[in-house]
Coordinates of C-alpha atoms in Angstrom, one line a residue:
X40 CA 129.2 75.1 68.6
X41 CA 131.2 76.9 71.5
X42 CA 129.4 79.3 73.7
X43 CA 131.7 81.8 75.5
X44 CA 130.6 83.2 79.3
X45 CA 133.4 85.5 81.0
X46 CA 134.0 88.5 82.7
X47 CA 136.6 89.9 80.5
X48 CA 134.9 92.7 79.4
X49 CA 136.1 94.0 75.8
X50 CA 139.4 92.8 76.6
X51 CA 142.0 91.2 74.1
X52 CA 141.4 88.4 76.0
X53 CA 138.4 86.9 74.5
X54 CA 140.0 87.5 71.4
X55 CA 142.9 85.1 72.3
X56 CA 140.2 82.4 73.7
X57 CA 138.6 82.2 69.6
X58 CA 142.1 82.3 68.3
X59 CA 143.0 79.0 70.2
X60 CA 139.7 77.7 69.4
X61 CA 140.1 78.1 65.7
X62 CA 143.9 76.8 66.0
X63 CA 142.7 73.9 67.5
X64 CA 139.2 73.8 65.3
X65 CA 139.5 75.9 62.3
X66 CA 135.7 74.6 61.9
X67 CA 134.6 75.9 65.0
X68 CA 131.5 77.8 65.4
X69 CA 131.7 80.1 68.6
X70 CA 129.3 82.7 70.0
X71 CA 129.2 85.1 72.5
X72 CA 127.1 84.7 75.4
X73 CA 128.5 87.7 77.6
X74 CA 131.8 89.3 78.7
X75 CA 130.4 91.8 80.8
X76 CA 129.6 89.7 84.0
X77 CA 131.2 92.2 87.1
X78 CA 134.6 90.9 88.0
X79 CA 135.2 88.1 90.2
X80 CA 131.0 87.7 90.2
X81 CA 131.1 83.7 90.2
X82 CA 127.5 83.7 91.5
X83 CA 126.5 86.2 88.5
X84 CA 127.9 84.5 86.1
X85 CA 126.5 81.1 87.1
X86 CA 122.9 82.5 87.1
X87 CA 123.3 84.3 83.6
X88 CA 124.5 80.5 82.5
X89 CA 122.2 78.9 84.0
X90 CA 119.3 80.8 82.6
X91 CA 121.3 81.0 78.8
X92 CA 122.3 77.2 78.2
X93 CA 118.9 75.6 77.4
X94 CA 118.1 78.1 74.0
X95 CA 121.2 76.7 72.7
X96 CA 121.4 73.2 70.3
X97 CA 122.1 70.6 71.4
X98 CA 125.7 69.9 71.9
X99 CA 126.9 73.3 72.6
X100 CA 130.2 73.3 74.5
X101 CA 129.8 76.0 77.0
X102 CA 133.3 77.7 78.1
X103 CA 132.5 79.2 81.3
X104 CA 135.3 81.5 82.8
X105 CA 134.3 84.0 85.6
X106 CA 137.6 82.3 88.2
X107 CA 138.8 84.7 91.1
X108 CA 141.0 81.5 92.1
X109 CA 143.0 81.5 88.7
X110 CA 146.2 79.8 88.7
X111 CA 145.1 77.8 92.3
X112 CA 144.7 74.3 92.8
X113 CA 141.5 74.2 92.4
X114 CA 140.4 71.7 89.3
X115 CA 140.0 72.3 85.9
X116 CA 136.7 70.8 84.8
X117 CA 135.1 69.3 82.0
X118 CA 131.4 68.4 82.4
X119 CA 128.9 66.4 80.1
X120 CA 125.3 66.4 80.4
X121 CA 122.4 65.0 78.9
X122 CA 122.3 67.4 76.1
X123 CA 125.4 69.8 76.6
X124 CA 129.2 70.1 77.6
X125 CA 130.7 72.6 80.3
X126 CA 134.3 73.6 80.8
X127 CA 136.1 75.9 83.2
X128 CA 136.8 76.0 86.8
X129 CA 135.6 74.1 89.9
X130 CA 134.4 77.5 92.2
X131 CA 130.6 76.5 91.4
X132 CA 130.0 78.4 88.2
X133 CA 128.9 75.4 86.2
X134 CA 127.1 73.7 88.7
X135 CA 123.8 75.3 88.5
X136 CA 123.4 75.2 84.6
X137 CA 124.9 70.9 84.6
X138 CA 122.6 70.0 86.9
X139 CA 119.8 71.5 86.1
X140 CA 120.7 69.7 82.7
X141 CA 121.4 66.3 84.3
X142 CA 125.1 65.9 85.1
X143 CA 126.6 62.7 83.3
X144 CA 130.3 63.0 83.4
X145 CA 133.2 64.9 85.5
X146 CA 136.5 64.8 84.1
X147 CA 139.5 66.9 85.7
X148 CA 141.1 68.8 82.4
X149 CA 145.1 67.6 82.6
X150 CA 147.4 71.1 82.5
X151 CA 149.4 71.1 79.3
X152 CA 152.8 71.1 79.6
X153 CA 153.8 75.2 80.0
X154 CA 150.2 76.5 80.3
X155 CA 150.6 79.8 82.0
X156 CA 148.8 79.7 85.4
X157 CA 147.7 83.2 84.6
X158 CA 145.3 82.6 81.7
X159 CA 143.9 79.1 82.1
X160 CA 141.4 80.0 79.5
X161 CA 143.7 80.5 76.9
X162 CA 146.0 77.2 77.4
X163 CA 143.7 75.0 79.5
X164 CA 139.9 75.5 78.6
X165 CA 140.2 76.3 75.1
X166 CA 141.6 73.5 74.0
X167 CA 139.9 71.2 75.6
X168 CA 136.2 72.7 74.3
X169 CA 137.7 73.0 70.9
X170 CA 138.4 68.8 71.6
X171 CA 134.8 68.4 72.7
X172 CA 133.4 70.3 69.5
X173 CA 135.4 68.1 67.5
X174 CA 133.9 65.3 68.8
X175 CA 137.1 63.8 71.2
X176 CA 135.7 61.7 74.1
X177 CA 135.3 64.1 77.4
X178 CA 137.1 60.7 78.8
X179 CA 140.8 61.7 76.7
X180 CA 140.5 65.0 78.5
X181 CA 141.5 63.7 81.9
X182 CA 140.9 61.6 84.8
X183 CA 137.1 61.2 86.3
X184 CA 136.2 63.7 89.1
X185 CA 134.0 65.1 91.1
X186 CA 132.8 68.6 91.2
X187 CA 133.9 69.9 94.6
X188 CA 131.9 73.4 94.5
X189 CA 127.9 72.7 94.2
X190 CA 127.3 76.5 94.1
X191 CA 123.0 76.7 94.8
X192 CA 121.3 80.0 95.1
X193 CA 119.2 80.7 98.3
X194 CA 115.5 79.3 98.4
X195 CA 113.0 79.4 101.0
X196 CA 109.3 79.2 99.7
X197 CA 108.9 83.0 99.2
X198 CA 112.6 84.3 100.0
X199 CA 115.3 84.6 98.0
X200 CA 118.0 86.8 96.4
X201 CA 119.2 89.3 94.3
X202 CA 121.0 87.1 91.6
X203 CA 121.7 90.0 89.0
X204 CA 121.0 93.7 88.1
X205 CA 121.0 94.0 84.5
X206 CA 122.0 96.7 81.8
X207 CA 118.8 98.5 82.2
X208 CA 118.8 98.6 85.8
X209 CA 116.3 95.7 86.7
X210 CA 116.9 93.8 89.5
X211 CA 116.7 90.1 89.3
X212 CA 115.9 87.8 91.5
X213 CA 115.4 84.1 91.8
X214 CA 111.4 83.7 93.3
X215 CA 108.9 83.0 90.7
X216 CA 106.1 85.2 90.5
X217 CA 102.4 83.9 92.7
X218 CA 99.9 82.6 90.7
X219 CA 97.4 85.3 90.0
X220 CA 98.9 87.5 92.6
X221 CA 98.8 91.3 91.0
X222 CA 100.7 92.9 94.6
X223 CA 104.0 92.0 96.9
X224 CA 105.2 92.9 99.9
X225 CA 108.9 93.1 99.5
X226 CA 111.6 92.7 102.1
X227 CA 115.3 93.2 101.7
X228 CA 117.1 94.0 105.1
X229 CA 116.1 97.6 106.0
X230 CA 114.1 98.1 102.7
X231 CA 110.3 96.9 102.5
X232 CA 107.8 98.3 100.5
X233 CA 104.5 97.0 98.6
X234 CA 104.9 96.6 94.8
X235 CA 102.4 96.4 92.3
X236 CA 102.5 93.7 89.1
X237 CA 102.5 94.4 85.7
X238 CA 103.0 91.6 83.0
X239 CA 105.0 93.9 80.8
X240 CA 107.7 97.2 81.2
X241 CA 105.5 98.9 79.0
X242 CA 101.6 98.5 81.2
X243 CA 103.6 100.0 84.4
X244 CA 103.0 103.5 84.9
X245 CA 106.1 105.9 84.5
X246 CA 108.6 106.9 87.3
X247 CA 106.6 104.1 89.7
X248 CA 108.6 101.2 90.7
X249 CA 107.1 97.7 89.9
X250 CA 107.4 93.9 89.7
X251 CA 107.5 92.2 86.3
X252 CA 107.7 88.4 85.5
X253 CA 111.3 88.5 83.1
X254 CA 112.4 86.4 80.5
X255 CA 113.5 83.9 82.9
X256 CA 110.8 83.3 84.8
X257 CA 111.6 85.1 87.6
X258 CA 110.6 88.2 89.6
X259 CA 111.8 91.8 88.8
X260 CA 112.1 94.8 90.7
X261 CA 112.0 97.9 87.9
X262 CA 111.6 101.1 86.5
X263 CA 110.2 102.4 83.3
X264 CA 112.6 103.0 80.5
X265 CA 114.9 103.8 83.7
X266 CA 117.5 102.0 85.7
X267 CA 115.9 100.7 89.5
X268 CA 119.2 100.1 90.6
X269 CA 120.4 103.5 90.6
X270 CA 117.6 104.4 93.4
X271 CA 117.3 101.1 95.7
X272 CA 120.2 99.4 97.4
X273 CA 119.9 95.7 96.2
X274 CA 122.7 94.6 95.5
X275 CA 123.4 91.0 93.8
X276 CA 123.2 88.3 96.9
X277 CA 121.1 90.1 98.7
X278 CA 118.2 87.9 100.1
X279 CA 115.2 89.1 99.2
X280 CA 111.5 88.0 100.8
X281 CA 108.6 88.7 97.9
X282 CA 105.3 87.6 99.4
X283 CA 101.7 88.2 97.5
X284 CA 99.7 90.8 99.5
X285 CA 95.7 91.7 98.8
X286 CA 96.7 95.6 97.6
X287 CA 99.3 98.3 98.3
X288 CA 97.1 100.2 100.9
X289 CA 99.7 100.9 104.3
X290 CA 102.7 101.0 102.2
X291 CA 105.6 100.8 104.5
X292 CA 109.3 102.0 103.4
X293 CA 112.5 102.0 105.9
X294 CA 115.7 102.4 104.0
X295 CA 115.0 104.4 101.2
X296 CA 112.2 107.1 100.9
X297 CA 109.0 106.5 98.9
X298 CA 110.5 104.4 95.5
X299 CA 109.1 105.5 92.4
X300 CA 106.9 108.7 93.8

């Protein structure tokens, strides 16, 4: 199986990327993970991979391309890891999601004679994860490497960031919720405010922003059935400070004007 990452949006693009794959693989089984990842957003995409690659089977090659740097001399990678492969460029988008996985093997991808320097995905990556899903050794891809770009995403007991604002509107970050801890105190540069928790979208009360544990694991800031992001300025990278508080008496906001009332 081939898993596709990219922020090509509903381009013809993605479109080309299968039709190499199957060239090379007519067998090939490939799935869409997203295409919709904001332009350029390396840090975006490497979260949404890193917190996609486990649910998939063992095996999976993952072809990775969110690359600003296009065309550069930065490498073209191949990685294996204990249970998966990762291909696309050395700017830190794999890193999170192979290590996490338990990195095993680096091989620099060797350029194929006339592969434009403009669409590395089509002449460079595909190919080689069609090889990998065939079964060819990650070694007959290229020379051993290391991964220059060891991309990590800010982590300081109870601060963090902003890694992603989804199509809803919620705004993601990277802190795990606080053991029994039903209030925050939340602090992003000029915004701070107290937050209640609410285990699902649904128990919050409507129109009053709220924490949730997500799908990942991690801490949201949201809205019911509303997007959060239209009304708080959080952007992705922002660093975020979420610390447990006893209630939400004395709530405090500077930056934006009462959220949610």
């Amino acid at each position: 199986m081939i898993a596709l990452l990219t922020d090509f949006g509903p381009s013809a693009y993605v479109g080309v990327i299968k039709g190499v794959i199957y060239r090379h693989h007519p067998q090939a089984r490939v799935i869409d993970i997203c295409h919709d990842i904001r332009p350029f957003a390396v840090r975006e995409g490497a979260w949404l991979l890193l917190t996609a690659y486990r649910y998939f089977p063992k095996g999976t090659v993952f072809l990775a391309v969110v690359d600003p740097g296009v065309g550069s001399e930065r490498q073209l990678l191949a990685v294996a890891t204990r249970n998966y492969y990762f291909v696309g460029p050395d700017n830190g988008l794999l890193y999170p999601a192979a290590d996490a996985d338990g990195i095993t093997a680096i091989v620099s991808i060797e350029r194929p004679p006339g592969a434009a320097r403009t669409f590395e995905a089509r002449d460079v990556f595909a190919p080689a994860a069609a090889k990998l899903d065939r079964g060819i050794p990650i070694s007959a891809l290229g020379p051993p490497a290391c991964m220059a770009h060891h991309l990590q995403f800010y982590r300081q007991d109870r601060e963090g960031e902003v890694v992603y604002v989804d199509r809803f509107g919620n705004i993601i970050t990277n802190l795990p919720p606080h053991p029994g801890s039903s209030y925050y105190q939340v602090t992003a540069g000029a915004f701070r405010t107290k937050l209640p928790h609410y285990p699902t979208y649904a128990a919050a009360p409507p129109g009053k922003v709220f924490l949730v544990t997500g799908s990942a694991g991690t801490l949201e800031i949201s809205l019911r059935n509303a997007s959060v992001a239209e009304m708080l300025p959080l952007e992705p990278g922002t660093r975020i400070s979420i610390v447990p508080c006893q209630d939400i008496r004395g709530e405090v906001t500077t930056g934006v004007t009462n959220p949610g009332s």
